Every structure is written in C-alpha cells, then in structure tokens.
GROMACS .gro file of C-alpha atoms in nm:
model
  334
    1MET     CA    1   1.664   0.591   1.972
    2ARG     CA    2   1.793   0.917   2.105
    3GLU     CA    3   1.592   1.159   2.327
    4THR     CA    4   1.619   1.528   2.272
    5GLN     CA    5   1.720   1.726   2.562
    6CYS     CA    6   1.408   1.830   2.786
    7PRO     CA    7   1.375   2.200   2.714
    8SER     CA    8   1.586   2.425   2.928
    9GLU     CA    9   1.478   2.757   3.061
   10SER     CA   10   1.666   2.944   2.779
   11TRP     CA   11   1.490   2.739   2.509
   12CYS     CA   12   1.160   2.792   2.678
   13ASP     CA   13   1.206   3.181   2.664
   14SER     CA   14   1.208   3.173   2.290
   15PHE     CA   15   0.946   2.901   2.241
   16THR     CA   16   0.637   2.996   2.051
   17MET     CA   17   0.344   2.794   1.906
   18ALA     CA   18   0.497   2.814   1.575
   19ASP     CA   19   0.816   2.663   1.681
   20GLN     CA   20   0.874   2.286   1.639
   21VAL     CA   21   0.782   2.080   1.936
   22PRO     CA   22   1.086   1.898   2.080
   23SER     CA   23   1.090   1.540   1.986
   24ILE     CA   24   1.227   1.190   2.042
   25GLU     CA   25   1.437   1.053   1.768
   26LEU     CA   26   1.326   0.706   1.676
   27GLY     CA   27   1.572   0.420   1.605
   28ASN     CA   28   1.412   0.337   1.273
   29GLY     CA   29   1.406   0.706   1.153
   30GLY     CA   30   1.177   1.000   1.214
   31ASN     CA   31   1.091   1.204   1.527
   32MET     CA   32   0.800   1.157   1.758
   33PRO     CA   33   0.692   1.489   1.909
   34TYR     CA   34   0.696   1.486   2.289
   35ILE     CA   35   0.323   1.579   2.296
   36GLY     CA   36   0.048   1.440   2.064
   37LEU     CA   37  -0.330   1.445   2.065
   38GLY     CA   38  -0.487   1.135   2.203
   39THR     CA   39  -0.815   1.042   2.043
   40PHE     CA   40  -0.956   0.739   2.242
   41LYS     CA   41  -1.344   0.762   2.267
   42THR     CA   42  -1.349   1.076   2.029
   43LYS     CA   43  -1.550   1.031   1.721
   44ASP     CA   44  -1.712   1.214   1.423
   45CYS     CA   45  -1.787   1.570   1.462
   46GLU     CA   46  -1.608   1.603   1.794
   47MET     CA   47  -1.310   1.428   1.640
   48ARG     CA   48  -1.281   1.669   1.362
   49GLU     CA   49  -1.326   1.975   1.572
   50SER     CA   50  -1.062   1.854   1.820
   51LEU     CA   51  -0.802   1.781   1.568
   52ARG     CA   52  -0.849   2.123   1.391
   53VAL     CA   53  -0.807   2.285   1.715
   54ALA     CA   54  -0.508   2.087   1.807
   55LEU     CA   55  -0.329   2.155   1.459
   56GLU     CA   56  -0.416   2.519   1.482
   57CYS     CA   57  -0.234   2.549   1.806
   58GLY     CA   58   0.071   2.352   1.697
   59TYR     CA   59   0.018   1.978   1.763
   60ARG     CA   60   0.193   1.776   1.500
   61HIS     CA   61   0.141   1.426   1.654
   62VAL     CA   62  -0.196   1.248   1.631
   63ASP     CA   63  -0.244   0.899   1.781
   64THR     CA   64  -0.540   0.687   1.683
   65ALA     CA   65  -0.628   0.321   1.628
   66THR     CA   66  -0.859   0.097   1.424
   67PHE     CA   67  -1.034   0.015   1.755
   68TYR     CA   68  -1.105   0.398   1.832
   69GLN     CA   69  -1.321   0.390   1.505
   70ASN     CA   70  -1.230   0.769   1.416
   71GLU     CA   71  -0.960   0.722   1.155
   72ASP     CA   72  -1.207   0.845   0.890
   73ALA     CA   73  -1.275   1.164   1.074
   74ILE     CA   74  -0.901   1.223   1.133
   75GLY     CA   75  -0.834   1.155   0.772
   76GLU     CA   76  -1.083   1.416   0.658
   77VAL     CA   77  -0.917   1.694   0.863
   78LEU     CA   78  -0.549   1.575   0.762
   79GLN     CA   79  -0.654   1.591   0.393
   80GLU     CA   80  -0.802   1.940   0.442
   81TRP     CA   81  -0.479   2.058   0.605
   82LEU     CA   82  -0.249   1.886   0.361
   83ALA     CA   83  -0.441   2.007   0.050
   84SER     CA   84  -0.448   2.358   0.173
   85GLY     CA   85  -0.062   2.353   0.232
   86LYS     CA   86  -0.110   2.434   0.596
   87VAL     CA   87   0.101   2.140   0.682
   88THR     CA   88   0.309   1.896   0.474
   89ARG     CA   89   0.283   1.518   0.533
   90GLU     CA   90   0.647   1.518   0.671
   91GLU     CA   91   0.537   1.763   0.953
   92VAL     CA   92   0.268   1.539   1.088
   93PHE     CA   93   0.347   1.225   1.281
   94ILE     CA   94   0.062   0.974   1.275
   95THR     CA   95   0.028   0.674   1.482
   96THR     CA   96  -0.232   0.411   1.438
   97LYS     CA   97  -0.277   0.048   1.579
   98LEU     CA   98  -0.346  -0.308   1.476
   99PRO     CA   99  -0.682  -0.420   1.620
  100ARG     CA  100  -0.698  -0.730   1.839
  101ILE     CA  101  -0.908  -0.913   1.574
  102GLY     CA  102  -0.614  -0.854   1.347
  103ASN     CA  103  -0.363  -1.047   1.574
  104ARG     CA  104  -0.275  -1.285   1.303
  105ALA     CA  105   0.011  -1.277   1.058
  106GLY     CA  106  -0.227  -1.311   0.750
  107ASP     CA  107  -0.434  -1.013   0.869
  108VAL     CA  108  -0.184  -0.746   0.946
  109ALA     CA  109  -0.137  -0.608   0.593
  110ARG     CA  110  -0.516  -0.587   0.540
  111PHE     CA  111  -0.590  -0.394   0.857
  112LEU     CA  112  -0.302  -0.141   0.791
  113GLN     CA  113  -0.422  -0.095   0.429
  114LYS     CA  114  -0.768  -0.014   0.571
  115SER     CA  115  -0.627   0.235   0.820
  116LEU     CA  116  -0.419   0.405   0.548
  117GLU     CA  117  -0.733   0.440   0.327
  118LYS     CA  118  -0.930   0.587   0.606
  119LEU     CA  119  -0.653   0.836   0.709
  120ARG     CA  120  -0.600   0.919   0.342
  121VAL     CA  121  -0.223   0.869   0.366
  122SER     CA  122   0.025   0.640   0.196
  123TYR     CA  123   0.209   0.540   0.521
  124VAL     CA  124   0.192   0.603   0.888
  125ASP     CA  125   0.483   0.714   1.107
  126LEU     CA  126   0.426   0.444   1.360
  127TYR     CA  127   0.221   0.134   1.347
  128LEU     CA  128   0.153  -0.032   1.687
  129PHE     CA  129   0.074  -0.396   1.792
  130HIS     CA  130  -0.218  -0.254   1.995
  131HIS     CA  131  -0.261  -0.551   2.245
  132PRO     CA  132  -0.103  -0.890   2.289
  133VAL     CA  133  -0.450  -1.051   2.334
  134GLY     CA  134  -0.597  -1.159   2.020
  135ALA     CA  135  -0.979  -1.183   1.947
  136ILE     CA  136  -1.189  -1.352   1.684
  137GLY     CA  137  -1.448  -1.122   1.521
  138LYS     CA  138  -1.719  -1.223   1.278
  139ASP     CA  139  -1.593  -0.967   1.020
  140ASP     CA  140  -1.343  -0.684   1.008
  141ASP     CA  141  -1.582  -0.446   1.176
  142ASP     CA  142  -1.651  -0.663   1.482
  143LEU     CA  143  -1.376  -0.498   1.693
  144SER     CA  144  -1.492  -0.608   2.034
  145PRO     CA  145  -1.647  -0.951   1.980
  146VAL     CA  146  -1.850  -1.104   2.260
  147ASP     CA  147  -2.046  -1.412   2.318
  148SER     CA  148  -2.413  -1.430   2.413
  149GLU     CA  149  -2.319  -1.371   2.779
  150GLY     CA  150  -2.110  -1.059   2.696
  151ASN     CA  151  -1.762  -1.233   2.744
  152SER     CA  152  -1.484  -1.141   2.498
  153ILE     CA  153  -1.433  -1.392   2.228
  154ASN     CA  154  -1.055  -1.420   2.260
  155ASP     CA  155  -0.820  -1.619   2.027
  156PRO     CA  156  -0.623  -1.836   2.260
  157ASP     CA  157  -0.376  -1.922   1.977
  158THR     CA  158  -0.246  -1.560   1.946
  159ASP     CA  159   0.124  -1.591   1.836
  160LEU     CA  160   0.300  -1.271   1.901
  161GLU     CA  161   0.620  -1.359   1.733
  162SER     CA  162   0.464  -1.430   1.406
  163VAL     CA  163   0.243  -1.130   1.414
  164TRP     CA  164   0.538  -0.908   1.486
  165LYS     CA  165   0.730  -1.050   1.183
  166ALA     CA  166   0.415  -0.953   0.970
  167ILE     CA  167   0.439  -0.600   1.116
  168GLU     CA  168   0.793  -0.581   1.008
  169GLU     CA  169   0.693  -0.649   0.654
  170GLN     CA  170   0.479  -0.329   0.672
  171VAL     CA  171   0.810  -0.143   0.700
  172ASP     CA  172   0.945  -0.330   0.402
  173ALA     CA  173   0.639  -0.242   0.210
  174GLY     CA  174   0.664   0.129   0.283
  175ARG     CA  175   0.330   0.143   0.466
  176ALA     CA  176   0.487   0.204   0.820
  177ARG     CA  177   0.801   0.411   0.885
  178ASN     CA  178   0.835   0.272   1.231
  179ILE     CA  179   0.671  -0.007   1.435
  180GLY     CA  180   0.617  -0.067   1.802
  181LEU     CA  181   0.410  -0.230   2.076
  182SER     CA  182   0.125  -0.131   2.313
  183ASN     CA  183   0.017  -0.283   2.652
  184PHE     CA  184   0.299  -0.537   2.635
  185ASN     CA  185   0.484  -0.648   2.957
  186ILE     CA  186   0.841  -0.699   3.020
  187VAL     CA  187   0.856  -1.064   2.946
  188GLN     CA  188   0.659  -1.015   2.600
  189ILE     CA  189   0.883  -0.737   2.505
  190GLU     CA  190   1.177  -0.950   2.569
  191ARG     CA  191   1.033  -1.238   2.350
  192ILE     CA  192   0.981  -0.987   2.045
  193LEU     CA  193   1.349  -0.866   2.112
  194LYS     CA  194   1.469  -1.217   2.060
  195VAL     CA  195   1.301  -1.269   1.735
  196CYS     CA  196   1.289  -0.924   1.571
  197ARG     CA  197   1.456  -0.823   1.267
  198ILE     CA  198   1.331  -0.465   1.311
  199ARG     CA  199   1.358  -0.352   1.683
  200PRO     CA  200   1.034  -0.195   1.830
  201ALA     CA  201   1.078   0.182   1.802
  202ASN     CA  202   0.824   0.268   2.064
  203LEU     CA  203   0.613   0.121   2.351
  204GLN     CA  204   0.272   0.292   2.414
  205VAL     CA  205   0.162   0.213   2.771
  206GLU     CA  206  -0.049   0.355   3.060
  207VAL     CA  207   0.203   0.584   3.253
  208HIS     CA  208   0.077   0.865   3.492
  209ALA     CA  209   0.187   0.978   3.842
  210TYR     CA  210  -0.009   0.686   4.002
  211HIS     CA  211   0.115   0.422   3.782
  212GLN     CA  212   0.494   0.506   3.684
  213GLN     CA  213   0.585   0.162   3.531
  214ARG     CA  214   0.965   0.216   3.638
  215ASP     CA  215   1.071  -0.131   3.563
  216LEU     CA  216   0.912  -0.128   3.228
  217ARG     CA  217   1.060   0.206   3.141
  218ALA     CA  218   1.400   0.096   3.257
  219LEU     CA  219   1.371  -0.206   3.013
  220CYS     CA  220   1.288   0.016   2.723
  221HIS     CA  221   1.571   0.256   2.810
  222LYS     CA  222   1.810  -0.035   2.802
  223HIS     CA  223   1.698  -0.155   2.454
  224GLY     CA  224   1.660   0.194   2.301
  225ILE     CA  225   1.274   0.180   2.290
  226SER     CA  226   1.102   0.501   2.340
  227VAL     CA  227   0.802   0.528   2.555
  228CYS     CA  228   0.471   0.703   2.495
  229ALA     CA  229   0.232   0.738   2.797
  230PHE     CA  230  -0.137   0.693   2.731
  231GLY     CA  231  -0.378   0.810   3.012
  232PRO     CA  232  -0.099   1.068   3.132
  233LEU     CA  233  -0.356   1.267   3.338
  234GLY     CA  234  -0.484   0.949   3.516
  235ALA     CA  235  -0.795   0.921   3.264
  236PRO     CA  236  -1.018   1.163   3.451
  237TYR     CA  237  -1.295   1.060   3.215
  238MET     CA  238  -1.289   0.722   3.408
  239ALA     CA  239  -1.389   0.897   3.738
  240ASP     CA  240  -1.392   0.586   3.949
  241GLY     CA  241  -1.061   0.455   3.807
  242ALA     CA  242  -0.853   0.573   4.102
  243GLY     CA  243  -1.065   0.406   4.365
  244GLU     CA  244  -1.018   0.548   4.695
  245ARG     CA  245  -0.738   0.788   4.583
  246PRO     CA  246  -0.829   1.146   4.476
  247VAL     CA  247  -0.861   1.194   4.094
  248LEU     CA  248  -0.495   1.256   3.999
  249LEU     CA  249  -0.576   1.606   3.867
  250GLU     CA  250  -0.706   1.698   4.219
  251HIS     CA  251  -0.433   1.557   4.433
  252PRO     CA  252  -0.325   1.815   4.671
  253LYS     CA  253   0.056   1.779   4.571
  254VAL     CA  254  -0.040   1.829   4.207
  255VAL     CA  255  -0.260   2.114   4.283
  256SER     CA  256  -0.017   2.277   4.509
  257ILE     CA  257   0.254   2.275   4.255
  258ALA     CA  258   0.021   2.402   3.987
  259ASN     CA  259  -0.095   2.695   4.205
  260ARG     CA  260   0.273   2.788   4.281
  261LEU     CA  261   0.374   2.782   3.918
  262ALA     CA  262   0.045   2.943   3.797
  263ARG     CA  263  -0.009   2.636   3.574
  264THR     CA  264  -0.297   2.391   3.546
  265PRO     CA  265  -0.275   2.047   3.715
  266ALA     CA  266  -0.290   1.899   3.377
  267GLN     CA  267   0.012   2.093   3.262
  268VAL     CA  268   0.209   1.980   3.581
  269LEU     CA  269   0.136   1.623   3.516
  270LEU     CA  270   0.216   1.635   3.136
  271ARG     CA  271   0.555   1.817   3.214
  272PHE     CA  272   0.639   1.567   3.473
  273LEU     CA  273   0.640   1.274   3.226
  274ILE     CA  274   0.801   1.481   2.953
  275GLN     CA  275   1.098   1.546   3.198
  276LEU     CA  276   1.116   1.178   3.260
  277GLY     CA  277   1.177   1.144   2.885
  278MET     CA  278   0.833   1.011   2.759
  279ALA     CA  279   0.608   1.128   2.491
  280VAL     CA  280   0.245   1.193   2.605
  281ILE     CA  281  -0.087   1.190   2.428
  282PRO     CA  282  -0.344   1.372   2.647
  283LYS     CA  283  -0.707   1.306   2.532
  284SER     CA  284  -0.939   1.597   2.541
  285SER     CA  285  -1.224   1.734   2.323
  286ASN     CA  286  -1.233   2.062   2.504
  287PRO     CA  287  -1.082   2.330   2.294
  288ASP     CA  288  -0.945   2.524   2.602
  289ARG     CA  289  -0.796   2.213   2.749
  290ILE     CA  290  -0.635   2.100   2.413
  291ARG     CA  291  -0.457   2.435   2.393
  292GLN     CA  292  -0.345   2.421   2.767
  293ASN     CA  293  -0.218   2.082   2.743
  294PHE     CA  294   0.005   2.201   2.449
  295GLN     CA  295   0.169   2.471   2.678
  296VAL     CA  296   0.410   2.255   2.850
  297PHE     CA  297   0.742   2.378   2.715
  298ASP     CA  298   0.770   2.717   2.862
  299PHE     CA  299   0.838   2.601   3.230
  300GLU     CA  300   1.029   2.342   3.421
  301LEU     CA  301   0.967   2.132   3.737
  302SER     CA  302   1.231   2.161   4.001
  303THR     CA  303   1.408   1.857   4.136
  304GLU     CA  304   1.191   1.892   4.447
  305ASP     CA  305   0.874   1.907   4.244
  306MET     CA  306   0.980   1.600   4.040
  307SER     CA  307   1.057   1.397   4.354
  308SER     CA  308   0.726   1.497   4.506
  309LEU     CA  309   0.533   1.372   4.204
  310GLU     CA  310   0.751   1.046   4.193
  311ASP     CA  311   0.633   0.969   4.538
  312LEU     CA  312   0.270   0.937   4.417
  313ASP     CA  313   0.347   0.601   4.249
  314CYS     CA  314   0.119   0.323   4.364
  315GLY     CA  315   0.279   0.071   4.149
  316LYS     CA  316   0.041  -0.198   4.010
  317GLU     CA  317  -0.230  -0.056   4.247
  318GLY     CA  318  -0.228   0.268   4.050
  319LYS     CA  319  -0.333   0.114   3.720
  320ILE     CA  320  -0.663   0.238   3.587
  321PHE     CA  321  -0.704   0.060   3.246
  322THR     CA  322  -0.772  -0.294   3.376
  323MET     CA  323  -0.883  -0.440   3.042
  324GLU     CA  324  -1.077  -0.698   3.197
  325PHE     CA  325  -1.144  -0.877   2.849
  326SER     CA  326  -0.778  -0.999   2.870
  327LYS     CA  327  -0.786  -1.170   3.208
  328SER     CA  328  -0.874  -1.512   3.074
  329HIS     CA  329  -0.621  -1.514   2.783
  330PRO     CA  330  -0.272  -1.689   2.802
  331GLU     CA  331  -0.107  -1.373   2.677
  332CYS     CA  332  -0.283  -1.143   2.939
  333PRO     CA  333  -0.008  -0.879   3.012
  334PHE     CA  334  -0.131  -0.762   3.360
   0.00000   0.00000   0.00000
C-alpha cells in the first residue's frame, strides 16, 4: 500500500471538481479515493438522491454494506450513470461488506454474490469482513437477529481465520479486487496476518478527533494496510454519543479553526484525517453538506492546527459506536 502525497498548496490551486480525487494505492491493486460517500442509515429515495448529488460533484468512492440494506438503491443509480456513460466502472470505487450472519466460510460467496446482484456490478473494489462477531439469523434477510428478550443471537463459534480464507477466494473468483477488515482490533488483525495468503488491503474503523486510534493505525502502517475512517465527524446523528463532551462539530477548537480558514467544521475535521493519511467516508443526506464535505482538497491545516486537533483525542473514552450486541461474544473487539 502506498499513500499518495496529501495535496500541496500548488496542487490545490489547480484542483477542480472534475479533477481526479487523490487516492491511496492499495497493495492488491487499484486506488481508493481519499473521500467517499458514507451510506449507513441511508435508504431508498434518500439514498438515490444522495448518491446522484455525490456523483455530480465528483465523488467516486461509495461505501455500503449488506447490513445497510441500501445496495439496491445504490445499484440503480450506478446503473444509470454507467449506462449513460457519465462514468466508467473503473472510475468508481465500490466497497461493500459481509454481514455478521454471513460470518461462516460456507456463506461468504453467497452473500457477496447477493451484493453484486443488488449493486448491478460484476465485482466490488473492496470487500470487507464487516465485524468479527458472527450472528445466527433465521434466513439471509435476518441481519440483526435477536431473541424474545431483544438480545443479539450471536454465533459463539465464529472462526475468523476460516472466514478470511473464504474471503480470499472471492479475489480468486474475480468478485472482489481487494479485501479487508472492519471493526477488528490489533490482536485480531495480527491473527489474520499470520494465516493470510492475501494481506488485508484496508481496515475500516471508527476514527475521528475524539477517538484517533493511534496504536491501531500504527499497526496498519507497519503492515501496509490502509485505513478508512467511518464516523469521521464524530457521528453527529448520534447526538448523545459524545457524553459530556461537546458534539465534535461544535468543539471550540474545531469551530475556531474553521472560522479562521473560512471553512465548515466538517471540512476541518475531514481534512485533519486526510492529512493523517486516512480515507474518510462522511455520511450525509443533505445535498449542501455532501458538496461541502467534498471540498477538502483546496486548503491545508497548519502544523499548529494539526497539533491542536490531535490534542482532542480521548482514547477509548472517545469511542461513540459501542456496538453493545458484541459485548457477550468471545470475539468482541472492544
């Protein structure tokens, strides 16, 4: 994996929406644009409109998952754009993910094929092992299985290594160009590295200024694994996630930098992570915010600004996505 240089001022001066977004070169081939459209909790008409807006303003990286239940809507829009010639398949980087109920070696190929059919493509650019905690659903549509008391029906026999080997086979079959992990911790990543034939190309994990995951990022850097940050704005749609801390977008340091640079707080937070070498997938269904979030390559944060934002790190206490369903499972990563 090789990261492209973060945009310099001279590069920024010539950047336009039509230019190619700088990207991270993945070890298994292909390039992941530094910014993509996050689609968690976005469905149906809202999803279709958000993706159309994103593609119009230059996004070429789309992140989804079986669990999000929006692959059909994304596939409709992608088909429109591909059929019209507005983009080619090679210009769009598509990520999707194996659901927890598919965390068995024999289920991987079936779930990826279902995703490809919904997305209306023959391959994805990145297929992620979405979560190390497996679950037992009553059928392929029971994506969050719970018992009569509302407790997650987890699969205690989840075998990470055998699932990874089945994911590797999807590269051999041509259904995935790159494969990676999501929500895995250091110990679990090291376990995969010991048995892998194809090294994970990417780790998608919660990273934002409150939760900077420095040790995890250092491990990924050591092994040539790129990092993609989900929740890069601190998940403002989970308003109580920050606890007693201010919502990240409203933190005085973030707002002060944004005001001085005549930028939005979101642009500052995204630029911060990009300058740390990570891809980001901000989620929004607001057309103006989708456009603003993309406009992060025509300015740079100073060394002082970067240091100020790095000081916001709260370590484990800054985590917002607690994923309570996983707490009783032997592979709980948190």
